[in-house]
Structures are given as C-alpha cells and as structure tokens.
Short mmCIF file of C-alpha atoms in Angstrom, two decimals:
data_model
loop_
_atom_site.label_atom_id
_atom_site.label_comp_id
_atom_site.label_asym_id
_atom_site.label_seq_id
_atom_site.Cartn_x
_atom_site.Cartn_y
_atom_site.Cartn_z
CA UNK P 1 29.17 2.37 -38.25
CA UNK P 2 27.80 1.20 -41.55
CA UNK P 3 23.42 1.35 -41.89
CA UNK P 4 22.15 -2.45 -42.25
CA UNK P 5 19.27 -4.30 -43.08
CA UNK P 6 17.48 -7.48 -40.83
CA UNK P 7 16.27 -10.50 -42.24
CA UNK P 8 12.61 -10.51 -41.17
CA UNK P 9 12.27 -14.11 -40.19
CA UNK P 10 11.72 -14.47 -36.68
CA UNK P 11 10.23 -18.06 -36.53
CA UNK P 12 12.82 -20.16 -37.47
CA UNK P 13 15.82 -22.02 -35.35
CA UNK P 14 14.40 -21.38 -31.91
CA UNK P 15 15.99 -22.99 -28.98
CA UNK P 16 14.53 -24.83 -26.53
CA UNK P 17 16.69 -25.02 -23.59
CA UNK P 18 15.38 -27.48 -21.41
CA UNK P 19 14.61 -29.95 -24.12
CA UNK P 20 17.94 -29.43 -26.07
CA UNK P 21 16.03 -28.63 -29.73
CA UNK P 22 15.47 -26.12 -32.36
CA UNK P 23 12.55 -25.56 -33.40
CA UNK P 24 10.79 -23.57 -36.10
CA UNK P 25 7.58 -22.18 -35.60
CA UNK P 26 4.97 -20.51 -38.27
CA UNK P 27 1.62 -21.42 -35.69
CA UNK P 28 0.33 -23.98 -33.32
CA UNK P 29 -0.95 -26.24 -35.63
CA UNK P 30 2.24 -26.53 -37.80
CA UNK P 31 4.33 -26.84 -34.78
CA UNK P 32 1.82 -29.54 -33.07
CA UNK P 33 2.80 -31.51 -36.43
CA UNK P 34 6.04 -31.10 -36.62
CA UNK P 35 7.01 -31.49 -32.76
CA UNK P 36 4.51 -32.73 -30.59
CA UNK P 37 6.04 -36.06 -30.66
CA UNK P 38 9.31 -35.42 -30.81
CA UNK P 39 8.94 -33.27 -27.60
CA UNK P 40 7.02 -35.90 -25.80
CA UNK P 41 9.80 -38.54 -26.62
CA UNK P 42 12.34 -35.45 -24.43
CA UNK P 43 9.66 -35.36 -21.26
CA UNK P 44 7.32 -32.73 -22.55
CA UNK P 45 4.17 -35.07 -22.19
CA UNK P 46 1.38 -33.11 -20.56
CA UNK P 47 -0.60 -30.25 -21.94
CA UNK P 48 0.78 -27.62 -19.41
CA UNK P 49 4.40 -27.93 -20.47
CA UNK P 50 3.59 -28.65 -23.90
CA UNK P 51 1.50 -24.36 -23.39
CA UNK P 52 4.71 -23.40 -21.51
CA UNK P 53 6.72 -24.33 -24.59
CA UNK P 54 4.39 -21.95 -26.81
CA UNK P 55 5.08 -19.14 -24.43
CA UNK P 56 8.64 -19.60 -24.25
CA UNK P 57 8.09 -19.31 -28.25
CA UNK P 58 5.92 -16.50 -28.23
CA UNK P 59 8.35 -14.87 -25.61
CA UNK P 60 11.72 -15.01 -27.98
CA UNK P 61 9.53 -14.41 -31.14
CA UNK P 62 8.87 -11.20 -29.42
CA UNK P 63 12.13 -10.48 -28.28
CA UNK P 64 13.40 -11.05 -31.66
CA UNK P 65 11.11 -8.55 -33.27
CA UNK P 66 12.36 -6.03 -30.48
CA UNK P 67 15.56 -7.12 -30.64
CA UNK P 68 17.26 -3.90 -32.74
CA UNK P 69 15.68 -0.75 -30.41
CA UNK P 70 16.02 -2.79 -27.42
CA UNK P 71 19.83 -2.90 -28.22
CA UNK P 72 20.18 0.88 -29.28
CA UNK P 73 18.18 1.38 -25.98
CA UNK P 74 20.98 -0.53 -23.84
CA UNK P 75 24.07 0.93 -25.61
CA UNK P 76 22.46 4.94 -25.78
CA UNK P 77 22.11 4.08 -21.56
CA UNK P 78 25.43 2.35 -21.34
CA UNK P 79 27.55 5.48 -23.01
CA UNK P 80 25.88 7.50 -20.37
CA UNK P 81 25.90 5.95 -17.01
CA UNK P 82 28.60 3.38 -17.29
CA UNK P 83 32.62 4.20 -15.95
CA UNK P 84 35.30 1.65 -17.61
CA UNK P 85 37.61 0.07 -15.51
CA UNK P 86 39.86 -0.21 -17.99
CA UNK P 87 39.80 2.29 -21.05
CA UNK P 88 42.51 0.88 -22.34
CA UNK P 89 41.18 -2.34 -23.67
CA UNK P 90 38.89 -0.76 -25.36
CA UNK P 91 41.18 0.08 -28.02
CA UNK P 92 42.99 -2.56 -30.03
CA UNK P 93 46.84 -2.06 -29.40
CA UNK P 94 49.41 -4.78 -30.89
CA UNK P 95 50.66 -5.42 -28.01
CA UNK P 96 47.44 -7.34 -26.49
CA UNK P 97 48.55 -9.98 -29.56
CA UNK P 98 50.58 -13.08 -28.85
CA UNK P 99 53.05 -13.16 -31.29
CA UNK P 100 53.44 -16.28 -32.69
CA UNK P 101 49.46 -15.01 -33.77
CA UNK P 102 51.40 -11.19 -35.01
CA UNK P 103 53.69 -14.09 -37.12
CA UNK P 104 50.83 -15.74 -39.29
CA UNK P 105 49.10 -12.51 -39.74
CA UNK P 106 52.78 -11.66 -41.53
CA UNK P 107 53.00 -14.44 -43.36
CA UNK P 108 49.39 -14.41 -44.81
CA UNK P 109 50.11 -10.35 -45.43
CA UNK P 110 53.42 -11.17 -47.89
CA UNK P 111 52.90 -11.88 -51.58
CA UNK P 112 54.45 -15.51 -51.46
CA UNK P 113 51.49 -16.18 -48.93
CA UNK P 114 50.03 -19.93 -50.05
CA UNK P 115 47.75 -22.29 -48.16
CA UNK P 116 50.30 -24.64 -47.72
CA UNK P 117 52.85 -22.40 -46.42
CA UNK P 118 50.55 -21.28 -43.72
CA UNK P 119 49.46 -25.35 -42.96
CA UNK P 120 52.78 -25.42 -42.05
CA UNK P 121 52.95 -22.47 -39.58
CA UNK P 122 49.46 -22.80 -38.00
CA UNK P 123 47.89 -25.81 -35.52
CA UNK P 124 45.64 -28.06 -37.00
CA UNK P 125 43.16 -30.01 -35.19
CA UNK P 126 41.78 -33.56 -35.77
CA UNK P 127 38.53 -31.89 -37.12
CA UNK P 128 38.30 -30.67 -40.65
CA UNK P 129 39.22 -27.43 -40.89
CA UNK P 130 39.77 -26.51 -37.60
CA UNK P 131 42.53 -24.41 -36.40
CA UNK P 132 44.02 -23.36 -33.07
CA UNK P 133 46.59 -20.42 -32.43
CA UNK P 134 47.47 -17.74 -29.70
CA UNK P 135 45.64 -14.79 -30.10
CA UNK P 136 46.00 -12.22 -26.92
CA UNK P 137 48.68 -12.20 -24.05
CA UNK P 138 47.68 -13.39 -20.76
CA UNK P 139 48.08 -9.62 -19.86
CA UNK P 140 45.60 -8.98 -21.47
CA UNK P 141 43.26 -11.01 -20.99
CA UNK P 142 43.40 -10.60 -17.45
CA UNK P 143 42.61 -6.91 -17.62
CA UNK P 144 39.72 -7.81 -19.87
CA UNK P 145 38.10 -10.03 -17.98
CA UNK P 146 38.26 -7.72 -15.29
CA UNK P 147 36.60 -4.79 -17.14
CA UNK P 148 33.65 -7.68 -18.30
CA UNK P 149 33.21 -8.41 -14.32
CA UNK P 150 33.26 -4.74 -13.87
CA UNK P 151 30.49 -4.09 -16.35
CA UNK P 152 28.38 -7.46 -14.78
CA UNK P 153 28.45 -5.47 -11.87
CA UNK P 154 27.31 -2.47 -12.74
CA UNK P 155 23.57 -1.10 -12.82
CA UNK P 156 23.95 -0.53 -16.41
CA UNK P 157 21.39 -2.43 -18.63
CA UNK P 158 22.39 -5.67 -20.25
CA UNK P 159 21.48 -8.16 -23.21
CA UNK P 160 21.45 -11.60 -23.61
CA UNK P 161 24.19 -12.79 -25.63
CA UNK P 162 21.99 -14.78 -28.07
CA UNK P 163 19.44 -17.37 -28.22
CA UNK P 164 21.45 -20.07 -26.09
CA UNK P 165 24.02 -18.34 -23.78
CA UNK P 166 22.05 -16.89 -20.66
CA UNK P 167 25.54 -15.39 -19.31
CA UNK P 168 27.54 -12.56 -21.20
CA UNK P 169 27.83 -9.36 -22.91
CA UNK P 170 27.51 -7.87 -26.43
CA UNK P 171 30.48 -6.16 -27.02
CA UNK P 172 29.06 -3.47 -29.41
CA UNK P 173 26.74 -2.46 -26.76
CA UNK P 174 29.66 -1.96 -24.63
CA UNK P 175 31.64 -0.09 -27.21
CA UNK P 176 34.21 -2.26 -28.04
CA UNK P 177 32.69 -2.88 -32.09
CA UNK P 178 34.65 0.25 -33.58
CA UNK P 179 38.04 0.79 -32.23
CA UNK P 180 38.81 -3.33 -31.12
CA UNK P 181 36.44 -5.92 -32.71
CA UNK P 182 36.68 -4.13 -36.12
CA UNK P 183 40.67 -3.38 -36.33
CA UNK P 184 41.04 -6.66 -34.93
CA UNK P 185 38.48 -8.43 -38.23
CA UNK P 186 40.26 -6.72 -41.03
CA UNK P 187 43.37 -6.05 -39.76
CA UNK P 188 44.80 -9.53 -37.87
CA UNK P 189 41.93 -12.08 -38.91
CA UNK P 190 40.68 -11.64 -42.48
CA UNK P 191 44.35 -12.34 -43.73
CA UNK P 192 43.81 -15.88 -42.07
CA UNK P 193 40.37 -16.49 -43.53
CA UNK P 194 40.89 -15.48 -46.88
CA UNK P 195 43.41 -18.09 -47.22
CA UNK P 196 41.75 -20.63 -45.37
CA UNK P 197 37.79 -20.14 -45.84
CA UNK P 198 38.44 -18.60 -49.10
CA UNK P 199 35.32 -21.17 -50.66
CA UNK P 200 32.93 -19.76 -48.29
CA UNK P 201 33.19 -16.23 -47.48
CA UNK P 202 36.89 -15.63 -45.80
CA UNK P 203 38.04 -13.55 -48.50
CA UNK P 204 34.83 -11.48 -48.38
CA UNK P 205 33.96 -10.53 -44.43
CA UNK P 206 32.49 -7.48 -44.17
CA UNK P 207 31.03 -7.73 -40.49
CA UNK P 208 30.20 -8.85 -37.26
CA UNK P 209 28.43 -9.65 -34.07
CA UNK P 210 30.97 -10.01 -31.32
CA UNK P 211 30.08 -11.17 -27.44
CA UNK P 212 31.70 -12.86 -24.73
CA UNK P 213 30.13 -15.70 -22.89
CA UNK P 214 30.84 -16.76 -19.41
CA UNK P 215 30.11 -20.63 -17.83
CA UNK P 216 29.81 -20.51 -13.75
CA UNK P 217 29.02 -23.51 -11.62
CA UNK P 218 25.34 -21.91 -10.90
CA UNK P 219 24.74 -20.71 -13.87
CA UNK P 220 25.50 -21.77 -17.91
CA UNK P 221 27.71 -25.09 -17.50
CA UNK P 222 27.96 -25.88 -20.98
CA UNK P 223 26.46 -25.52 -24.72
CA UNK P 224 24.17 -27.63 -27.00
CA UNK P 225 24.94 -28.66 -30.18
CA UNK P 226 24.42 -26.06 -32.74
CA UNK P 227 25.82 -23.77 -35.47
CA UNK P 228 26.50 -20.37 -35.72
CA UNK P 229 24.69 -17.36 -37.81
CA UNK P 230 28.22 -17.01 -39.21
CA UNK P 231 30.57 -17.57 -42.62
CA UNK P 232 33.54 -17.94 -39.82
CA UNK P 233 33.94 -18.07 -36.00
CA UNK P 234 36.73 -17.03 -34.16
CA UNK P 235 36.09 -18.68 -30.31
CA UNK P 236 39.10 -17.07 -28.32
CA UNK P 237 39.25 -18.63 -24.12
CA UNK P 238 40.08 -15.65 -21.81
CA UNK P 239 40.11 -17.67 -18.48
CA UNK P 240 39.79 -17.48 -15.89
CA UNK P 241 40.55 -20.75 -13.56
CA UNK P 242 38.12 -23.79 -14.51
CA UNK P 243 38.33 -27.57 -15.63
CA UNK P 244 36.83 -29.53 -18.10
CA UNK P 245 34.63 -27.84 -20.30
CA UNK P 246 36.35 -28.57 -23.62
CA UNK P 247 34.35 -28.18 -27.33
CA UNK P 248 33.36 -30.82 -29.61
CA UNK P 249 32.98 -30.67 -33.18
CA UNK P 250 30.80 -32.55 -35.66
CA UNK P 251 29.78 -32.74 -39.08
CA UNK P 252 28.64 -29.74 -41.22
CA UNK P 253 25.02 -28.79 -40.50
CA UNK P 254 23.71 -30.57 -43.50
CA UNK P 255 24.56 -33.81 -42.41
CA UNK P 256 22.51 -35.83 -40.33
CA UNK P 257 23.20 -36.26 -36.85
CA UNK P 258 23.15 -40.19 -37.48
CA UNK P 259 25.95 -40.16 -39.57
CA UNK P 260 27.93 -38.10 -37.57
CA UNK P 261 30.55 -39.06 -35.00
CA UNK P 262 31.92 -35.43 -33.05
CA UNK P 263 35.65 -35.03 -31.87
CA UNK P 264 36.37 -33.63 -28.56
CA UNK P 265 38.98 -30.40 -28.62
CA UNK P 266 40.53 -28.30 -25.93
CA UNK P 267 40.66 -24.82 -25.77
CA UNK P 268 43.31 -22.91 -23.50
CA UNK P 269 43.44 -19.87 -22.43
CA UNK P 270 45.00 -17.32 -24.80
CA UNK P 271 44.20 -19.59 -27.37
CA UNK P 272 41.37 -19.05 -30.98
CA UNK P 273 39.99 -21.64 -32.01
CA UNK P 274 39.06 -20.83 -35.88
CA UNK P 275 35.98 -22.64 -37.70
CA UNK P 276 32.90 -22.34 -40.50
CA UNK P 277 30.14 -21.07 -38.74
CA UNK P 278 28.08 -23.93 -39.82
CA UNK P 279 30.18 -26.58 -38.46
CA UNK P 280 28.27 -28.37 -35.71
CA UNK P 281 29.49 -27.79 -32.45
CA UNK P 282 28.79 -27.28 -28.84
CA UNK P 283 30.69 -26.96 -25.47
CA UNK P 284 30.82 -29.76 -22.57
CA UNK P 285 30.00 -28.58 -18.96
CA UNK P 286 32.93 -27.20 -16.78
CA UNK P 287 33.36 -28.98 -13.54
CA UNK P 288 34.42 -26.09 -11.40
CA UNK P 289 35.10 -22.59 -11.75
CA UNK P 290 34.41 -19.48 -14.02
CA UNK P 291 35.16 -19.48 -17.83
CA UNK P 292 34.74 -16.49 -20.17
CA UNK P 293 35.11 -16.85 -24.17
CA UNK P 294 35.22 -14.30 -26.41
CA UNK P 295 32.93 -15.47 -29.92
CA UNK P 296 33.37 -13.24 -32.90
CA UNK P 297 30.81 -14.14 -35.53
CA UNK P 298 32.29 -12.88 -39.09
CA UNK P 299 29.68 -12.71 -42.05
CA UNK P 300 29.98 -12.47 -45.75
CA UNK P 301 27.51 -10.49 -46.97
CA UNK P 302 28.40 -11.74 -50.82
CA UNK P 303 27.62 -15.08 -49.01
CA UNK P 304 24.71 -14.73 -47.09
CA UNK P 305 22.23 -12.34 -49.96
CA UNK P 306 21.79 -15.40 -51.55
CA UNK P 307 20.84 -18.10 -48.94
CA UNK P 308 20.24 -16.75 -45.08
CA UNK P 309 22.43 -19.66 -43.27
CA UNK P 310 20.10 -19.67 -40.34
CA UNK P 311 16.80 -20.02 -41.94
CA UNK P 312 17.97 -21.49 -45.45
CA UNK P 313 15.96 -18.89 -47.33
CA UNK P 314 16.77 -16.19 -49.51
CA UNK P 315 16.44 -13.65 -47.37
CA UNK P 316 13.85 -10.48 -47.15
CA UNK P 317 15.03 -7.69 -45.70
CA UNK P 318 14.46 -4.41 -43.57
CA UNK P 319 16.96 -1.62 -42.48
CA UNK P 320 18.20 -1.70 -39.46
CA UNK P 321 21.29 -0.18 -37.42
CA UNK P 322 25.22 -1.03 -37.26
CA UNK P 323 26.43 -4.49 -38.64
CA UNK P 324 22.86 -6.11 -37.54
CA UNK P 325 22.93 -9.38 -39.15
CA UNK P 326 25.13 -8.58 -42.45
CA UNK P 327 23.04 -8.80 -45.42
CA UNK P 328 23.42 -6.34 -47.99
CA UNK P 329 20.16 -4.95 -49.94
CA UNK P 330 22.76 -4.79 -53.22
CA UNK P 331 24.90 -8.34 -54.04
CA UNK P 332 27.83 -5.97 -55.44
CA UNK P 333 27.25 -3.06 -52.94
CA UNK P 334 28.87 -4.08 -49.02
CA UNK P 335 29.03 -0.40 -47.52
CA UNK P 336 25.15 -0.72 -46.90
CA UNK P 337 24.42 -4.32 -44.97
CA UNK P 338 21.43 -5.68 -43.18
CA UNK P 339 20.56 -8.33 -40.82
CA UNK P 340 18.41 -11.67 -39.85
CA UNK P 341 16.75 -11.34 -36.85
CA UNK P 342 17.49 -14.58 -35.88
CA UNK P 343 19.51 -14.71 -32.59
#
C-alpha cells in the first residue's frame, strides 16, 4: 500500500452526538462565541453540560491526533490473533457481483461508452445525481455479514468507524483494503464515476477509506445529517432483516439548510446507492432489527490538494501510512498521497 500524508487539522467538523451539530473548535473562547447559544437553544443550558461538551471535544481532538498509530496498532494485532470465518470474501471474485452491476461496468469499459447511454441502463433517483444499482449477490452478502459478526465477536481490537457511527468496522484494519476494496475501486466502480462524477473527481480516484456500519435496536438507530470526507460514495445495504430506516438526501453542503427541502430514498439489500460525497445526507432510524452497510469513501487526490472538503482549507500536510486521507504532497504526482485527520 501506497505512503500518504494527513491533513493536520484536527479542530474542525466535530460531531456532537447528543445535540445533532458540528462544531469547529480552535479554544474555549472562540467556541463560547460561536456556540454557546446555539447549544443552549438544543438543551445544553447549564455550565456542567456546557464542560462535558469541551471534554467530549478535547476527547475526539485527541483521538484524532492518535488516530494513525492507534490504527496500525489494531490491524498489526488483528493479523496476529484473529481466525477468518470466511477467507474467501476476503478476496474480490466476480462472482460476488450481481450482474446487471458486471453489465454497466461493460458498457462504461467499451469505446462507444457516453453519459447518456449509461442514463439509460442505470436507476436514477428523484435526487440529483443519485444512482441506485445491484452490486453483490445475496450469496454473498450473507457470508459477509457473517464474517463481520464473526470479527464483532472476537477479542481482537476494534475502531470506531468514524466520527458519527458508534457500530462497525474498518475494513483495512481487517484486511480487506488490498485484495477486495481496491480491485473492486478501479476495477468495477471508477468506470461508473468517471462518466458520471467526471466534474468532480470520478475520473481521477486514487483512494479510499472503506467501513461497514451496522444499526441495532440498542444501539445506532439512525444517522444525522452530514457529508462525507469524500469526492464519491458508494453506500452498498448488506442486510440483514430490518424495517424502515431508509436515507434522505438534501442539497449540496454549500447550501443552506433553509433553502433546502431533502427527499426520502430506499435502499435494499444488494443494492449501491452512488453519490458526491458532499451531498447532504443522513439515514432515518430502523424500527426493528439489524442493518449492516458497507460505505466506501473514494477521494481524488487532484481534487482534494487544492481545497480539503472537510475543513475548506488548503490543506497542510504530514506523512502518514496507507491511503490515510488521500492528499498528495505533489498536484501531478498520485503514487505518494496523504490524509486529513478529520474523521
């Protein structure tokens, strides 16, 4: 796997769960400005919650700064003490692909390959450039969702997905980023995006941060608005047996929540839902049972060296290990990338 570099910024789109916000935070007296009031309006009103909302802060400030040898840590202890319970889906194969998903990958692969031959040949959604197709057989995702449970079981050490998903696993720790996630990027899914997302890094991915999330009556329920640190998102729904819990889409991130009105869509199992990564979104609560998705995060390095999408700053970077965040020291030079620690 490729060296990369992190975005130092650690401050900036913090989430706070039980009030539903991001926040950014350079010190107490900037963030007494900026959201004292604000928080107060959401229920924070005395001075105790108000100090256990600066240690929450302080808590995921830290864990960001950590967040790189903490990883290495997990996946150097994984390799050694964890047993798969299924090798095999460790290892992309063609045959884990629906293929009516195997058919648009075709299509965008031939040299008559437009935009509006593949409108024709993939599901659009009532949201803006949204799109919904097959991507694994039930097969498969049965046997993958059992090797997840297998690993939540296990003693071996585990990471929070990111800054808003309590429940899940980062696939690279678990060793799926070489011989699945990638194959799977540059292979089956960057055909899609360069023709669809060619205006804003599909035609350019050059990494990733893949991760499955699961939603279970006592524990994550659902998702708050947000957007991802991502050019595109793939969102794939393994299973296994729940109701209600469908996504909803708004407006690009610049807009103002005001002035936007979001669109519900529902996401079955098998089934990718394709998107920008900073296309507002979020997930409703299920009612009953488990759900596990599957969230591939692709990044543009070309895209993100000029602007990091999560802070809106050019960024400033370290090195750091595997596809970290997917900046690139060099604009013209993608075999050396870096990252943001930002989620």
């Amino acid at each position: 796997m490729r060296d990369v570099n992190r975005h130092i910024t650690v401050s900036d789109n913090i989430f706070l769960e039980e009030y539903k916000l991001h926040v950014r935070f350079v010190s107490e007296n900037q963030f007494r400005k900026d959201y004292q009031n604000i928080l107060r309006s959401l229920g924070c009103v005395s001075e105790s919650q108000f100090r256990d909302v600066l240690g929450k802060i302080h808590a995921e400030i830290e864990r960001r700064q950590h967040y790189a040898l903490k990883s290495a840590e997990r996946a150097a202890t994984i390799k050694e003490i964890y047993t798969p319970l299924h090798q095999h889906v460790y290892y992309l194969q063609e045959s884990f692909l629906d293929p009516e998903f195997l058919q648009l990958v075709k299509y965008c692969t031939s040299t008559d390959a437009t935009m509006e031959g593949l409108m024709n040949l993939i599901q659009t959604e009532a949201v803006p450039r949204v799109f919904r197709f097959p991507v694994f057989r039930k097969e498969f995702c049965k046997d993958f969702i059992e090797e997840l449970e297998h690993f939540e079981q296990s003693d071996a050490p585990k990471g929070r997905p990111n800054t808003m998903n309590n429940y899940g696993i980062l696939l690279n720790e678990l060793g799926f980023d070489e011989s699945f996630i990638t194959p799977l990027r540059e292979v089956y899914l960057h055909p899609l995006t360069a023709l669809l997302y060619s205006d804003c890094g599909g035609s350019c991915l050059d990494s990733h941060k893949a991760f499955v999330v699961k939603y279970a009556m006592r524990e994550d329920l659902d998702l708050s608005y947000h957007y991802d640190n991502a050019e595109v998102t793939l969102n794939v729904s393994l299973g296994k047996d729940f109701t209600e819990g469908n996504l909803f889409f708004g407006d690009m991130r610049q807009v103002p929540l005001s002035e936007t009105e979001c669109v519900e869509v529902k996401h079955h199992v098998t089934e990718g839902l394709l998107h920008r990564g900073q296309h507002m979104h979020g997930a409703l609560p299920i009612s009953s049972g488990t759900r596990w998705n599957l969230i591939i995060w692709m990044r543009a390095s070309r895209e993100r060296n000029k602007l990091c999408p999560m802070c809106g700053k050019r960024p400033t970077l370290v090195e750091s290990d595997g596809f970290s965040d997917g900046f690139t020291m060099d604009p013209d030079d993608t075999s050396s990338t870096l990252s943001c620690s930002l989620t």
